[in-house]
Coordinates of C-alpha atoms and ligand atoms in Angstrom, one line a residue:
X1 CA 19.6 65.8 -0.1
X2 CA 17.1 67.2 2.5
X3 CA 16.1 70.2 3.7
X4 CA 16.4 72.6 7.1
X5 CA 14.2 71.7 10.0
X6 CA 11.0 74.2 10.3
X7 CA 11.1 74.2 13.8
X8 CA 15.0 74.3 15.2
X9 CA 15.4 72.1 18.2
X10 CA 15.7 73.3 21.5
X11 CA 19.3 73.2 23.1
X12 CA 20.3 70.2 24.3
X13 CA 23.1 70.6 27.0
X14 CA 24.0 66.3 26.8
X15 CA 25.0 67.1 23.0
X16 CA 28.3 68.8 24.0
X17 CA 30.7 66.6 25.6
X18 CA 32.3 67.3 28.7
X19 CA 36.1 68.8 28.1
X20 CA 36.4 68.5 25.0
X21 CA 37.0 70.9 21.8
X22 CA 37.7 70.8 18.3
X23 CA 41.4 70.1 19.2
X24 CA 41.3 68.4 22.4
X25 CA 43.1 65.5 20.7
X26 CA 46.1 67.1 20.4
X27 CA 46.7 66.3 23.9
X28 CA 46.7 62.6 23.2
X29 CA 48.9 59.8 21.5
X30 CA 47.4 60.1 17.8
X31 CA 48.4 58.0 14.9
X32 CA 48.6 57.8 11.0
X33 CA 49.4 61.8 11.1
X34 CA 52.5 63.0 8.7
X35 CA 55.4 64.2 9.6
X36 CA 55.1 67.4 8.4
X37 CA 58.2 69.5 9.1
X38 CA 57.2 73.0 8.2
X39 CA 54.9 73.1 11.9
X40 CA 54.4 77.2 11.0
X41 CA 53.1 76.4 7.7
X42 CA 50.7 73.8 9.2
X43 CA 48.6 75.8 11.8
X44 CA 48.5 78.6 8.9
X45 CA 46.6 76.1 6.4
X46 CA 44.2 74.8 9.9
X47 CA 43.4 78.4 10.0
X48 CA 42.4 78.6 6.6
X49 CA 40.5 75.9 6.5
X50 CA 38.8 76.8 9.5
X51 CA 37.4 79.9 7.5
X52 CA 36.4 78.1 3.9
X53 CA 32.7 77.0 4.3
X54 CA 31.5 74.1 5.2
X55 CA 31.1 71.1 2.7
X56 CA 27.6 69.4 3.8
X57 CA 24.9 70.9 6.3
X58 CA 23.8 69.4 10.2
X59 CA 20.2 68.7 8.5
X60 CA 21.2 66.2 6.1
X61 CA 23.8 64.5 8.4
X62 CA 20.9 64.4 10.9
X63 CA 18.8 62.9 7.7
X64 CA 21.8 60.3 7.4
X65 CA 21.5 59.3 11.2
X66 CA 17.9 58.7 11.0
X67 CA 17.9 56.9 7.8
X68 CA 21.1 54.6 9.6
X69 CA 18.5 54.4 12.8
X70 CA 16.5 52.7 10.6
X71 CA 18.8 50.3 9.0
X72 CA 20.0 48.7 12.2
X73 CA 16.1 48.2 12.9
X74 CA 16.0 46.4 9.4
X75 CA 13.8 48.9 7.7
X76 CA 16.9 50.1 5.7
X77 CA 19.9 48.9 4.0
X78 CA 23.2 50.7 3.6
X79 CA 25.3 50.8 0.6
X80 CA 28.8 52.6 1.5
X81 CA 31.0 52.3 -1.3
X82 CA 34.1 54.3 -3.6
X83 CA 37.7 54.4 -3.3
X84 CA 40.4 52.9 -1.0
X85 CA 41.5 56.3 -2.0
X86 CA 40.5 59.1 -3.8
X87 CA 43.1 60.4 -6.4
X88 CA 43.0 64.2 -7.0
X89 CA 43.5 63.9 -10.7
X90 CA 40.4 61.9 -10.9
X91 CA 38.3 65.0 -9.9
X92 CA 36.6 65.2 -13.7
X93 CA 33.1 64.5 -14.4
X94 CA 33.6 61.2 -16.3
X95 CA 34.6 59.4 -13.3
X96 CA 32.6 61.3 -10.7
X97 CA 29.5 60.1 -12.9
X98 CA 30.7 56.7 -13.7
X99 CA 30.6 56.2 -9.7
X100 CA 28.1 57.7 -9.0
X101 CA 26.3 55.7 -11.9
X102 CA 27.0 52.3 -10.2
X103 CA 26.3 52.9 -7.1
X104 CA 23.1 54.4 -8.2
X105 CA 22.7 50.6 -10.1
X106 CA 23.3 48.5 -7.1
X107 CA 21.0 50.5 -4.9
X108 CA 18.3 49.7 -7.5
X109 CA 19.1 46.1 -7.7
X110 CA 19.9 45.9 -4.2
X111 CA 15.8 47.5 -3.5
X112 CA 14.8 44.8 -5.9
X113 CA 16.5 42.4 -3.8
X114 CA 15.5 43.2 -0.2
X115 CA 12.5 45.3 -0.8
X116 CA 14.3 47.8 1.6
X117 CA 14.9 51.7 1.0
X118 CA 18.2 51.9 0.4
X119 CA 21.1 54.5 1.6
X120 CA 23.5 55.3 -0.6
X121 CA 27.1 56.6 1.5
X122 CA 30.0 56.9 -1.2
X123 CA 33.4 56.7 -0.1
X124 CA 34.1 60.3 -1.6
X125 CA 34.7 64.5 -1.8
X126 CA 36.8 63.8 1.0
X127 CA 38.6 60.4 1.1
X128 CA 42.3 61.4 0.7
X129 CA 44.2 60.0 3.7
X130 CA 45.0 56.6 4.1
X131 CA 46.3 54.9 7.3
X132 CA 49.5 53.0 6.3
X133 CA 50.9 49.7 7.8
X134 CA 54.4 50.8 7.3
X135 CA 56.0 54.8 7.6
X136 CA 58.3 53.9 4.7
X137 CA 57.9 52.5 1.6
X138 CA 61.1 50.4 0.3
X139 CA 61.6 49.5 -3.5
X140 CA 65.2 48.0 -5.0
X141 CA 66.5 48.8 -1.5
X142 CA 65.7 52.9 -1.5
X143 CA 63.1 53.6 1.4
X144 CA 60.9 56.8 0.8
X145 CA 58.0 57.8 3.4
X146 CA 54.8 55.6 2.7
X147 CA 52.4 57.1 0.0
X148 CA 49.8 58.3 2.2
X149 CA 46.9 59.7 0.2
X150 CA 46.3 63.0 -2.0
X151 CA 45.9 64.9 0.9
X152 CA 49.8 64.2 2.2
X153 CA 51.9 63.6 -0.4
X154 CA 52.3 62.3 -4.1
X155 CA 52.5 58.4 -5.4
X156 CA 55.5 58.8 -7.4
X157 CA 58.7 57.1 -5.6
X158 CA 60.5 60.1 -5.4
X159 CA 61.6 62.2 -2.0
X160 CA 60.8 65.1 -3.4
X161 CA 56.9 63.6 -4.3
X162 CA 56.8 61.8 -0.9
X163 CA 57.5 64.7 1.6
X164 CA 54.2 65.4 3.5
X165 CA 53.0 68.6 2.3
X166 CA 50.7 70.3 4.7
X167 CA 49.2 72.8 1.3
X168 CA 47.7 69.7 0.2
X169 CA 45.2 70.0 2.9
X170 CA 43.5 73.2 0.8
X171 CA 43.9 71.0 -2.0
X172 CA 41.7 68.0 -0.2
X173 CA 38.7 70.6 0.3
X174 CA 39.0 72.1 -3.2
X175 CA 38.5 68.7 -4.6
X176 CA 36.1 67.5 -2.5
X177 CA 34.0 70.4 -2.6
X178 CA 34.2 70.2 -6.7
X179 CA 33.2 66.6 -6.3
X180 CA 30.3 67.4 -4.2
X181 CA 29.2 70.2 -6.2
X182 CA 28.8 68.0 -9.7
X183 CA 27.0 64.9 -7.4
X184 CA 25.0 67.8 -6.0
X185 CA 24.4 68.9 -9.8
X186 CA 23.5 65.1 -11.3
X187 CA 21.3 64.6 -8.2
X188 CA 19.5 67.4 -8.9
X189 CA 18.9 66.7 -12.6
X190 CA 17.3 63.7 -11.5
X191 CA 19.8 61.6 -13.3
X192 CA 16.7 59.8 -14.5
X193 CA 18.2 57.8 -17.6
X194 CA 20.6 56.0 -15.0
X195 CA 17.1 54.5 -13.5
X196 CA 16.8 52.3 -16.9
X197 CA 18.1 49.2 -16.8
X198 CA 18.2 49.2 -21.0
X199 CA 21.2 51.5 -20.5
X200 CA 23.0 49.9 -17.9
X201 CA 26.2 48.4 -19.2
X202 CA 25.1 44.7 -19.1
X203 CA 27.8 42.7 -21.4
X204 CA 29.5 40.5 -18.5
X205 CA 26.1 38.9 -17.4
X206 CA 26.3 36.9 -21.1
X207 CA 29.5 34.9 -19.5
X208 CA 27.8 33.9 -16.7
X209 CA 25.9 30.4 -15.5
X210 CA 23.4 32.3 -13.6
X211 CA 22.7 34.7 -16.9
X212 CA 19.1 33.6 -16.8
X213 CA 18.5 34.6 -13.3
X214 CA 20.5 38.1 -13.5
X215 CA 18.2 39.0 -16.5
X216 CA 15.1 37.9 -15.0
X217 CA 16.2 40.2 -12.4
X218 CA 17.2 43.1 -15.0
X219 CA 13.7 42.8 -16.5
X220 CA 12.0 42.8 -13.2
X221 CA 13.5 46.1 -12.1
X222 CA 12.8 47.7 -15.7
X223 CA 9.1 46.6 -15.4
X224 CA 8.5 48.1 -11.7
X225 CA 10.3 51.6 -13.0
X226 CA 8.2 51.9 -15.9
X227 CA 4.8 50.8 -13.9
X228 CA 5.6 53.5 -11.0
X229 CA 6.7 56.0 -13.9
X230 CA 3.1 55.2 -15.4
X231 CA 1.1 55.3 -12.1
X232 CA 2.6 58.3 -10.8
X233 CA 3.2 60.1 -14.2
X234 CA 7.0 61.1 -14.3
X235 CA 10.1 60.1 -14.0
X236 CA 11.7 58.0 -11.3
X237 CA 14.3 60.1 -10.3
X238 CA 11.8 62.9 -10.0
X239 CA 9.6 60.8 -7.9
X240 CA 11.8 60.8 -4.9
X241 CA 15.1 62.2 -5.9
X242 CA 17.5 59.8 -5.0
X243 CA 20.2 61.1 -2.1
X244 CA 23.8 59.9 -1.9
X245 CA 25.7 61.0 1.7
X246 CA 29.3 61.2 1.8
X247 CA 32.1 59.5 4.0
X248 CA 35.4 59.3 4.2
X249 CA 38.5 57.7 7.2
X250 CA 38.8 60.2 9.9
X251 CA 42.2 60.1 10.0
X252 CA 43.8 63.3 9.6
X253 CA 42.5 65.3 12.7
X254 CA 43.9 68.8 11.3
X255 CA 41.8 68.5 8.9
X256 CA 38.8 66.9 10.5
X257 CA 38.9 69.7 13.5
X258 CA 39.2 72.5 11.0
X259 CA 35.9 71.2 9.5
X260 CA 34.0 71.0 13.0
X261 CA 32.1 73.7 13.2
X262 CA 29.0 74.8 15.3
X263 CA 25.7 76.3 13.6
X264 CA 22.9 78.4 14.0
X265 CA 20.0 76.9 16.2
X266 CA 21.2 73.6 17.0
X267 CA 23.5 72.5 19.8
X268 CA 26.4 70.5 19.3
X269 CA 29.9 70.7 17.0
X270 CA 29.4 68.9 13.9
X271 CA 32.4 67.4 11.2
X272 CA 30.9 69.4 8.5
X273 CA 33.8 68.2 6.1
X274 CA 31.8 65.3 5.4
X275 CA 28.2 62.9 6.9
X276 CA 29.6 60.4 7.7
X277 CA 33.1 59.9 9.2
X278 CA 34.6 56.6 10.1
X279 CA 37.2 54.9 12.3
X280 CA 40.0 52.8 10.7
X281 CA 41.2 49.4 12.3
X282 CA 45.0 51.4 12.8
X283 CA 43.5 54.1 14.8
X284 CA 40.4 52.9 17.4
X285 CA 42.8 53.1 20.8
X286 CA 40.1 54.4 23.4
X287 CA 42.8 56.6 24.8
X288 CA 44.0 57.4 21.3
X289 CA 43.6 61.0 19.6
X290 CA 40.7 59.9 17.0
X291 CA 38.7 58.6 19.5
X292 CA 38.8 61.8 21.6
X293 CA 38.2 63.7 18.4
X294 CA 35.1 61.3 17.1
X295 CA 33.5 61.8 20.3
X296 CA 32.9 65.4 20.5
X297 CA 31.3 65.7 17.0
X298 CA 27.5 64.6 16.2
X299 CA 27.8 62.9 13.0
X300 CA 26.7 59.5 12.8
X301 CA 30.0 57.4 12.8
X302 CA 31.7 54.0 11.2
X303 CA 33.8 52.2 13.1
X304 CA 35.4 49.6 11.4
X305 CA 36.2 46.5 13.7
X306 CA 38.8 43.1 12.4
X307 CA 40.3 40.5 13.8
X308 CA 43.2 42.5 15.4
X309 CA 40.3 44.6 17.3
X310 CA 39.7 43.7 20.9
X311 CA 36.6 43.7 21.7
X312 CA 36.9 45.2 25.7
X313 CA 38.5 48.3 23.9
X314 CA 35.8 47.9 21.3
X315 CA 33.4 48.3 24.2
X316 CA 35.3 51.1 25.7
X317 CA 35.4 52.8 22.6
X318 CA 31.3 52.5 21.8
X319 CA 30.9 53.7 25.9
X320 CA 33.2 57.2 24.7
X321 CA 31.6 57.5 21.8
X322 CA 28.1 56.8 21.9
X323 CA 27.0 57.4 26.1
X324 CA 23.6 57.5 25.2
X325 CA 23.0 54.4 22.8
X326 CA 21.7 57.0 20.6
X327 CA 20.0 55.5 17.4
X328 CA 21.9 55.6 14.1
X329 CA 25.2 57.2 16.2
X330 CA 27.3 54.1 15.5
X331 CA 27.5 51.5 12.6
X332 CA 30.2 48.6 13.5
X333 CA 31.5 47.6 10.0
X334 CA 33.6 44.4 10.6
X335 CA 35.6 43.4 8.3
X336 CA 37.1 39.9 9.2
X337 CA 37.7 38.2 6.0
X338 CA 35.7 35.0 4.4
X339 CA 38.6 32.3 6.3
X340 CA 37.9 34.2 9.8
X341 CA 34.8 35.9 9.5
X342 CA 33.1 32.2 11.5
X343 CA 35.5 32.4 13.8
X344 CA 35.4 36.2 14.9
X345 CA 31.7 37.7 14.0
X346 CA 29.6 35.4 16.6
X347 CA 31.6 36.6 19.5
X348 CA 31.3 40.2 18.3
X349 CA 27.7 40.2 17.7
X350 CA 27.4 38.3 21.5
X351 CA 29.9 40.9 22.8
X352 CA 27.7 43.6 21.7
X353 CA 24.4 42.1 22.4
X354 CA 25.7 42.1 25.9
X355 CA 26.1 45.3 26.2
X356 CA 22.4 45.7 25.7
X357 CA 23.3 48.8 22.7
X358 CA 21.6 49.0 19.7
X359 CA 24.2 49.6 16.7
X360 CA 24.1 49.3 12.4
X361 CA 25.7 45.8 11.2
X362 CA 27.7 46.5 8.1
X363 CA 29.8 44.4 6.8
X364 CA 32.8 45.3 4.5
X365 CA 33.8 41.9 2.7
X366 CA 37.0 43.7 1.1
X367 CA 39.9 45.0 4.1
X368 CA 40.0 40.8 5.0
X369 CA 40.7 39.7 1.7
X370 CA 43.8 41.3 0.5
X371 CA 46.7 39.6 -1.1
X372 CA 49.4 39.6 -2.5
X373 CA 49.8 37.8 -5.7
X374 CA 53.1 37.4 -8.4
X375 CA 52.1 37.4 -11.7
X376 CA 53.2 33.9 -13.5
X377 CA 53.1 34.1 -16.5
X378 CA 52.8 36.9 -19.5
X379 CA 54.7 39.9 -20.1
X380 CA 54.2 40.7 -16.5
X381 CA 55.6 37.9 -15.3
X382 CA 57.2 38.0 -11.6
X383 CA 55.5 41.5 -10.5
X384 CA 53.8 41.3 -6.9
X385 CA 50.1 43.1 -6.9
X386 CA 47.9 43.4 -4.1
X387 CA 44.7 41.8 -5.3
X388 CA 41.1 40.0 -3.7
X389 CA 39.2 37.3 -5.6
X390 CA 35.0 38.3 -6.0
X391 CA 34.9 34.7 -4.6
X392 CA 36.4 35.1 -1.0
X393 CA 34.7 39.0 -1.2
X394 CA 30.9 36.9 -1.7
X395 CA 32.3 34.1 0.6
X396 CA 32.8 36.7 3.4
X397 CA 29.3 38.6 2.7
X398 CA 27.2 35.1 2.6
X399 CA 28.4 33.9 5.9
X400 CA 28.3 37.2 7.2
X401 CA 24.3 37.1 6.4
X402 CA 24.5 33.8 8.0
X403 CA 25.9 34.2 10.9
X404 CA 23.8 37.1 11.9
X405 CA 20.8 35.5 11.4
X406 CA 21.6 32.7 12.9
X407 CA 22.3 34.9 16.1
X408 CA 19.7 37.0 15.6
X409 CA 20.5 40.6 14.2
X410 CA 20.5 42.3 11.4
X411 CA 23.3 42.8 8.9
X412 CA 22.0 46.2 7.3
X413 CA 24.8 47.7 5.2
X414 CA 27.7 46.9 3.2
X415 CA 30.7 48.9 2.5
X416 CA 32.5 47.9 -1.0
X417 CA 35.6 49.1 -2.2
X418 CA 34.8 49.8 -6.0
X419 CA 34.7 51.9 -8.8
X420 CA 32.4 52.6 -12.3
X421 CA 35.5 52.0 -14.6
X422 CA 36.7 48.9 -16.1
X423 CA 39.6 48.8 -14.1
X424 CA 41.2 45.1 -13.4
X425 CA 41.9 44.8 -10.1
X426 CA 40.2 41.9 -8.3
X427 CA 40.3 38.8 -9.9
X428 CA 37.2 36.4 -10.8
X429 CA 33.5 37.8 -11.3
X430 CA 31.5 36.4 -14.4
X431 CA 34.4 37.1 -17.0
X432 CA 37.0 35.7 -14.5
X433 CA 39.7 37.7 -14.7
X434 CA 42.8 36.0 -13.7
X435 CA 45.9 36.5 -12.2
X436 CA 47.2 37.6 -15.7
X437 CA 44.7 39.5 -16.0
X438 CA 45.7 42.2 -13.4
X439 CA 48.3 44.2 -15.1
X440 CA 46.3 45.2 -18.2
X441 CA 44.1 48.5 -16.1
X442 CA 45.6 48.4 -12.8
X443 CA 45.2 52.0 -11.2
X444 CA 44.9 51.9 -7.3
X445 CA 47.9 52.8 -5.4
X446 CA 46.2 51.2 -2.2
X447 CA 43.3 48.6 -2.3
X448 CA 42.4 46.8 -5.6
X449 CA 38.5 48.2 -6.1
X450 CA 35.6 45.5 -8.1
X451 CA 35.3 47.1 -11.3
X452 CA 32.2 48.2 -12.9
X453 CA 30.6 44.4 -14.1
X454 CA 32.1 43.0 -10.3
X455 CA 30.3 45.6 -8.7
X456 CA 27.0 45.1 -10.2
X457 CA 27.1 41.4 -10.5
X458 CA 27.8 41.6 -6.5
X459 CA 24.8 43.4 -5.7
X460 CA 23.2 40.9 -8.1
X461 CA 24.0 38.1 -5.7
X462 CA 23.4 39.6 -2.2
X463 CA 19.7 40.8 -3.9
X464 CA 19.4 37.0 -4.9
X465 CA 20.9 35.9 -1.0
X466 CA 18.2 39.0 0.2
X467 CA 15.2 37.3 -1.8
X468 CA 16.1 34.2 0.1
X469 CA 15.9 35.9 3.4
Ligands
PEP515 C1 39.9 51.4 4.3 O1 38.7 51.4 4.5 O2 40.4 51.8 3.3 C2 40.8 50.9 5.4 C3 42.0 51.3 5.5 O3 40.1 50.1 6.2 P1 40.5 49.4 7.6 O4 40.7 50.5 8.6 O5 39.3 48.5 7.8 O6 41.8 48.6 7.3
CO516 CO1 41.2 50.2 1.5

């Protein structure tokens, strides 16, 4: 990642917001937070986690906010992708590096593509809490709280595994400091074998009609690695060690204000607990407790925006949060869905060209397309999964391209719900998994993720849609 500023910036007064504090939200109507019981036991574990250090430093989420200024001018692309949810049993090094490893994969073919730097954002070490539609969670007629992510309470249907346990918050920064740590480690290794495309795990592209055109593309990327390797004598990963930022929801505001921290030499609170925070769909009330929270902190933020958003609050929110049109503060990642994304985008992208900001376009092609399928046929037959098809996930991105050039900005990011392993979750992609297909390696207990082949074979196409322009 980067490194401390020589000179320390003089205090600037505008960087602290007016009322507000680490926990001025508490004061406001906030959403999405358990219902813990045990209220003692609650401001015992915020103390605690106010005195556990910090996960990332002010310098490199500073480094993130310029690299994101640049993105929304088109000099950059954003890649933000990982977990609906992060599971804590999935803290081991296999999976941590099988992540890591794709995303790594689709920033190089996504460079190749667009001939932009790329920023890599994972959705991870911290992305344990998940907004639900619903408090409770009813199966054969017994309703239990909602699962609501590893750092509330447990997937298994049970009451006891369900209550909201406010421990779990130590847990959450335990994990995602481990997870940290071992990215930290890889990065600094140089993690240069990922950087050759003869290791990359390239089966899937043999069942697919545009085979020739992915290799081509394969070969090309192999061939400009080994020419810079030659010119500037070492390894690509040591030629500019490759950085990967971390976000996560903000949606748990205990655990978000514990992590807001001031430092030495620089003015300001920052959400140390992670780069960059977002804002969920559930929770962007202007009035609302994250709002009040987001605004206080100087992180770079996402907000996510769909077609329940409304777009004078929308406006409202961006005036809160960012007063100063501040470059690489806010990146609006909408998330319509390929069968509304014509019908909402232009009159965002209008809406926000009035206002005369400057923001990052990102646009997440998964939240739109869930459903809910039941399985036909096989042993399976009549379970209900929550699944997307690659098809409607490209069909949301390509208009999404479309539209804003046709308007005139710049879509500079995308935010994938995915994950290294060869999980079956979203149907189609160059083997075409089916419907069938779904039970065989179904993990998530939220949002079906691409798998490992999807993944890659979708940065594949939106380098091919890049090259195009
Ligand atoms: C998510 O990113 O997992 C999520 C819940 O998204 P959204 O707020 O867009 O629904
Ligand atoms: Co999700």
């Amino acid at each position: 990642m980067d490194h401390p500023p020589k000179t320390p910036p003089q205090d600037e007064p505008e960087n602290v917001a007016s009322g507000w504090t680490p926990e001025s939200w508490r004061d406001r109507p906030t959403l999405q937070q358990p219902a813990y019981s045990d209220h003692p036991r609650v401001e015992e574990v915020f103390g605690e986690l106010q005195r556990l250090p910090p996960l990332v430093t002010s310098w490199e989420i500073e480094a993130l906010r310029g690299q994101l200024a640049e993105a929304a001018r088109g000099e950059r692309f954003l890649l933000q992708g990982g977990d609906c949810a992060e599971r804590f049993d999935e803290c081991n090094p296999e999976y941590i590096t099988a992540k890591l490893k794709i995303l790594l994969q689709m920033s190089l073919v996504l460079v190749h593509g667009g001939g932009r730097r790329i920023t890599r954002v994972g959705r991870f070490a911290g992305q344990y809490a998940k907004p639900r539609s619903s408090d409770d969670e009813v199966r054969d007629g017994v309703s239990l709280p909602s699962y609501r992510g590893d750092n509330v309470n447990d997937t298994e249907f049970t009451a006891e595994a369900r209550v909201p346990d406010p421990t779990r918050l130590l847990r959450g920064h335990e994990h995602s400091a481990l997870t940290l740590n071992f990215i930290r480690a890889l990065i600094d290794g140089g993690f240069a074998d990922l950087h050759h495309p003869e290791y990359w795990d390239l089966d899937f592209v043999a069942h697919s009609p545009l085979r020739g055109e992915y290799e081509r593309m394969v070969e090309a990327i192999g061939d400009s690695l080994r020419f810079m390797e030659t010119v500037v004598g070492a390894q690509a990963g040591q030629i500019n060690r490759v950085d990967f930022f971390t976000s996560h929801e903000a949606l748990l505001l205990m655990y978000e204000s514990a992590m807001t921290r001031t430092v030495p030499r620089r003015s300001g609170w920052w959400n140390l607990g992670t780069h960059m925070p977002w804002l969920g769909v559930r929770t962007g009330d202007p009035d609302g407790g994250h709002v009040e929270f987001l605004r206080g902190i100087r992180n770079p933020l996402g907000i996510k925006v769909g077609p329940t958003s409304d777009l004078d609050q929308l406006v409202r929110v961006l005036d809160v949060l960012d007063p100063h049109d501040e470059p690489g503060r806010i990146t609006l990642i909408h998330r319509f869905g390929a069968s509304q994304v014509s019908s909402f985008l232009p009159g965002l992208l209008a809406r926000i060209k009035e206002t005369g900001r400057t923001v990052l376009y990102s646009c997440d092609p998964m939240h739109g397309n869930t459903e809910t399928v039941q399985l036909a046929k096989g042993p399976n037959a009549g379970l209900r999964m929550k699944t997307r098809k690659f098809s409607h996930i490209l069909a949301e991105l390509e208009q999404s391209f479309e539209i804003h050039r046709r308007v005139g900005t710049i879509l500079g990011g995308v935010h994938f719900e995915l994950t290294g392993d060869r999980v079956t979750e979203c149907t189609g992609g160059a083997r075409g998994l089916s419907d069938e297909d779904l039970a065989d390696s179904y993990r998530s207990h939220v949002d079906p993720r691409l798998n490992y082949e999807q993944s890659l074979e979708m940065a594949m196409l939106i380098a091919a849609r890049m090259v195009k322009g």
